[in-house]
Tab-separated table of C-alpha atoms in Angstrom:
chain	number	residue	atom	x	y	z
A	1	MET	CA	40.247	63.857	131.421
A	2	ASN	CA	40.628	61.651	134.481
A	3	THR	CA	44.088	60.033	134.255
A	4	PRO	CA	45.268	58.956	137.702
A	5	ALA	CA	47.854	56.407	136.487
A	6	THR	CA	49.810	59.006	134.518
A	7	TYR	CA	49.884	61.372	137.489
A	8	CYS	CA	50.743	58.520	139.820
A	9	LEU	CA	53.733	57.553	137.606
A	10	ILE	CA	54.883	61.149	137.590
A	11	GLY	CA	54.483	61.324	141.370
A	12	ILE	CA	56.489	58.157	141.896
A	13	ASN	CA	59.295	59.478	139.695
A	14	LEU	CA	59.326	62.763	141.570
A	15	LEU	CA	59.385	61.039	144.997
A	16	VAL	CA	62.228	58.721	143.920
A	17	PHE	CA	64.123	61.702	142.580
A	18	ALA	CA	63.702	63.533	145.898
A	19	ALA	CA	64.906	60.423	147.737
A	20	GLU	CA	67.921	60.173	145.424
A	21	SER	CA	68.725	63.866	145.963
A	22	LEU	CA	68.547	63.449	149.760
A	23	ARG	CA	70.814	60.390	149.711
A	24	GLY	CA	73.785	61.722	147.808
A	25	GLY	CA	72.513	63.468	144.729
A	26	ALA	CA	70.600	62.264	141.725
A	27	ALA	CA	73.634	62.741	139.441
A	28	SER	CA	75.835	60.501	141.627
A	29	LYS	CA	76.699	57.134	140.109
A	30	GLU	CA	76.994	55.569	143.579
A	31	THR	CA	73.550	56.812	144.551
A	32	ALA	CA	72.117	55.586	141.248
A	33	LEU	CA	73.577	52.110	141.802
A	34	ARG	CA	72.324	52.053	145.390
A	35	PHE	CA	68.796	52.953	144.224
A	36	GLY	CA	68.719	50.280	141.516
A	37	ALA	CA	70.137	51.684	138.284
A	38	GLN	CA	70.587	49.228	135.451
A	39	TYR	CA	74.108	47.865	135.296
A	40	THR	CA	74.581	44.674	133.324
A	41	PRO	CA	77.252	43.048	135.532
A	42	TYR	CA	74.958	43.413	138.547
A	43	ILE	CA	71.999	42.011	136.600
A	44	GLN	CA	74.175	39.040	135.595
A	45	ARG	CA	74.728	38.412	139.342
A	46	GLY	CA	70.979	38.044	139.803
A	47	GLN	CA	69.846	41.618	140.503
A	48	TRP	CA	67.066	41.409	137.946
A	49	TYR	CA	64.987	43.999	139.760
A	50	ARG	CA	67.286	46.639	138.203
A	51	LEU	CA	65.511	46.108	134.888
A	52	PHE	CA	62.424	47.566	136.539
A	53	SER	CA	63.753	49.940	139.248
A	54	SER	CA	65.957	51.828	136.790
A	55	MET	CA	62.782	53.150	135.061
A	56	PHE	CA	62.164	55.371	138.050
A	57	LEU	CA	65.625	56.885	138.458
A	58	HIS	CA	67.033	59.928	136.772
A	59	PHE	CA	70.453	61.632	136.387
A	60	GLY	CA	69.552	65.107	137.429
A	61	ALA	CA	66.586	67.466	137.221
A	62	VAL	CA	66.744	68.110	133.433
A	63	HIS	CA	66.636	64.373	132.745
A	64	LEU	CA	63.685	63.970	135.057
A	65	LEU	CA	61.795	66.978	133.707
A	66	CYS	CA	62.236	65.965	130.088
A	67	ASN	CA	60.834	62.485	130.769
A	68	MET	CA	57.992	63.687	132.986
A	69	TYR	CA	56.993	66.404	130.505
A	70	SER	CA	56.833	63.724	127.797
A	71	LEU	CA	54.800	61.402	130.061
A	72	PHE	CA	52.459	64.276	130.971
A	73	ASN	CA	51.805	64.931	127.253
A	74	LEU	CA	51.684	61.336	125.958
A	75	GLY	CA	50.140	59.445	128.843
A	76	PRO	CA	46.619	60.867	129.426
A	77	SER	CA	45.107	60.069	126.024
A	78	LEU	CA	46.520	56.558	126.025
A	79	GLU	CA	45.412	55.971	129.578
A	80	TYR	CA	41.912	57.221	128.729
A	81	PHE	CA	41.755	55.007	125.616
A	82	PHE	CA	43.190	51.814	127.088
A	83	GLY	CA	42.174	52.153	130.694
A	84	ILE	CA	44.499	52.086	133.675
A	85	PRO	CA	45.580	48.401	133.711
A	86	ILE	CA	46.464	48.170	129.988
A	87	PHE	CA	48.096	51.617	130.024
A	88	LEU	CA	50.297	50.627	132.954
A	89	PHE	CA	51.166	47.377	131.187
A	90	LEU	CA	52.062	49.329	128.015
A	91	TYR	CA	54.248	51.731	129.969
A	92	LEU	CA	56.058	49.137	132.083
A	93	PHE	CA	56.433	46.610	129.265
A	94	SER	CA	57.973	49.312	127.046
A	95	GLY	CA	60.420	50.310	129.752
A	96	LEU	CA	61.339	46.677	130.391
A	97	ALA	CA	61.750	46.029	126.643
A	98	GLY	CA	64.155	48.953	126.444
A	99	ASN	CA	66.144	47.706	129.411
A	100	LEU	CA	66.242	44.136	128.157
A	101	LEU	CA	67.527	45.310	124.723
A	102	THR	CA	70.232	47.290	126.551
A	103	PHE	CA	71.121	44.278	128.718
A	104	PHE	CA	71.425	41.858	125.758
A	105	THR	CA	73.324	44.416	123.610
A	106	GLU	CA	75.817	44.982	126.410
A	107	LEU	CA	76.213	41.228	126.955
A	108	ARG	CA	77.215	40.885	123.294
A	109	SER	CA	79.493	43.919	123.148
A	110	HIS	CA	81.046	43.539	126.639
A	111	ARG	CA	80.726	47.312	126.975
A	112	TYR	CA	78.802	48.182	130.129
A	113	ALA	CA	77.326	51.539	131.139
A	114	LEU	CA	75.126	52.685	133.962
A	115	SER	CA	71.595	53.245	132.628
A	116	LEU	CA	68.519	54.727	134.138
A	117	GLY	CA	65.433	56.806	133.281
A	118	ALA	CA	61.869	56.538	132.064
A	119	SER	CA	62.874	57.147	128.446
A	120	GLY	CA	62.305	53.592	127.292
A	121	ALA	CA	58.804	53.619	128.706
A	122	VAL	CA	58.136	57.072	127.229
A	123	PHE	CA	59.353	55.896	123.808
A	124	GLY	CA	56.924	53.020	124.157
A	125	LEU	CA	54.057	55.539	124.473
A	126	LEU	CA	55.369	57.277	121.401
A	127	GLY	CA	55.427	53.913	119.627
A	128	SER	CA	51.765	53.445	120.599
A	129	TYR	CA	50.895	56.774	118.990
A	130	LEU	CA	52.792	55.688	115.877
A	131	VAL	CA	50.589	52.606	115.586
A	132	PHE	CA	47.429	54.671	116.002
A	133	ALA	CA	48.637	57.094	113.317
A	134	LEU	CA	49.188	54.189	110.885
A	135	TRP	CA	46.173	52.048	111.842
A	136	PRO	CA	43.235	52.288	109.437
A	137	GLY	CA	40.114	53.843	110.980
A	138	TYR	CA	41.760	55.875	113.759
A	139	VAL	CA	41.601	59.575	113.324
A	140	GLY	CA	42.971	62.297	115.485
A	141	VAL	CA	46.552	61.070	115.556
A	142	SER	CA	48.638	62.827	112.937
A	143	LEU	CA	51.348	60.677	111.385
A	144	TYR	CA	53.266	63.871	110.583
A	145	SER	CA	53.202	64.976	114.221
A	146	VAL	CA	54.270	61.588	115.534
A	147	LEU	CA	57.076	61.272	112.992
A	148	ARG	CA	58.266	64.809	113.711
A	149	VAL	CA	58.546	64.073	117.421
A	150	LEU	CA	60.204	60.707	116.715
A	151	VAL	CA	62.778	62.166	114.350
A	152	ILE	CA	63.685	64.969	116.776
A	153	ASN	CA	64.093	62.463	119.588
A	154	LEU	CA	66.068	59.968	117.442
A	155	VAL	CA	68.418	62.655	116.210
A	156	TYR	CA	69.015	63.818	119.772
A	157	THR	CA	69.465	60.185	120.886
A	158	VAL	CA	72.148	59.365	118.359
A	159	SER	CA	73.926	62.705	118.674
A	160	ASN	CA	74.363	62.413	122.468
A	161	LYS	CA	76.726	59.589	123.484
A	162	ARG	CA	75.426	59.705	127.074
A	163	ILE	CA	71.921	58.579	125.982
A	164	ASN	CA	71.109	54.881	125.998
A	165	ALA	CA	69.878	54.473	122.404
A	166	MET	CA	69.025	50.810	122.960
A	167	ALA	CA	66.591	51.700	125.749
A	168	HIS	CA	64.850	54.179	123.427
A	169	LEU	CA	64.754	51.720	120.559
A	170	GLY	CA	63.612	48.788	122.727
A	171	GLY	CA	60.911	50.921	124.322
A	172	LEU	CA	59.677	52.087	120.958
A	173	ILE	CA	59.508	48.520	119.660
A	174	GLY	CA	57.759	47.390	122.852
A	175	GLY	CA	55.106	50.123	122.553
A	176	VAL	CA	54.500	49.340	118.890
A	177	ALA	CA	54.183	45.613	119.609
A	178	VAL	CA	51.790	45.947	122.571
A	179	THR	CA	49.551	48.449	120.779
A	180	ALA	CA	49.453	46.460	117.499
A	181	VAL	CA	48.547	43.258	119.362
A	182	LEU	CA	45.839	44.999	121.339
A	183	LEU	CA	44.321	46.601	118.266
A	184	LEU	CA	44.435	43.296	116.398
A	185	ILE	CA	42.594	41.587	119.264
A	186	PHE	CA	40.044	44.279	119.962
A	187	THR	CA	39.226	45.751	116.532
């Protein structure tokens, strides 16, 4: 299966991680902020690019590898089905949806945390699979398999206080919304 966008996204994440590592360490909060991590007070000051740039940053190798492994497994089939432009839109929109939900939640709570990672975008891909599993006429996507992966990820998300649950939830909602709209339009 020819899926250049998935591999390009993985490559970009790996290159950014290498750059982070060379500039002070990918686990350093200072480096993360310098590279564009999401931080609500900075976004309020007009640094809106952080809603996008934070999708390509990771706190350490394990964080990066988990997200890239998920992208490697979820991305190719969706890229093949949708084509590169729509797949990239799905991925980026989902990541942005997760970051926006984080931003607005933090504005309401006045509790701010540094946030980064591709998890929101990856959860959007998982949301897309959920729509395919529930959509009449699409076979090959097991609802049981999708729900199993979702439950495992959601349990891990809520059990680990360091994980940005709003980014995961927002990404999931974004992926479901984009896929449902696309299927409504094109089927």
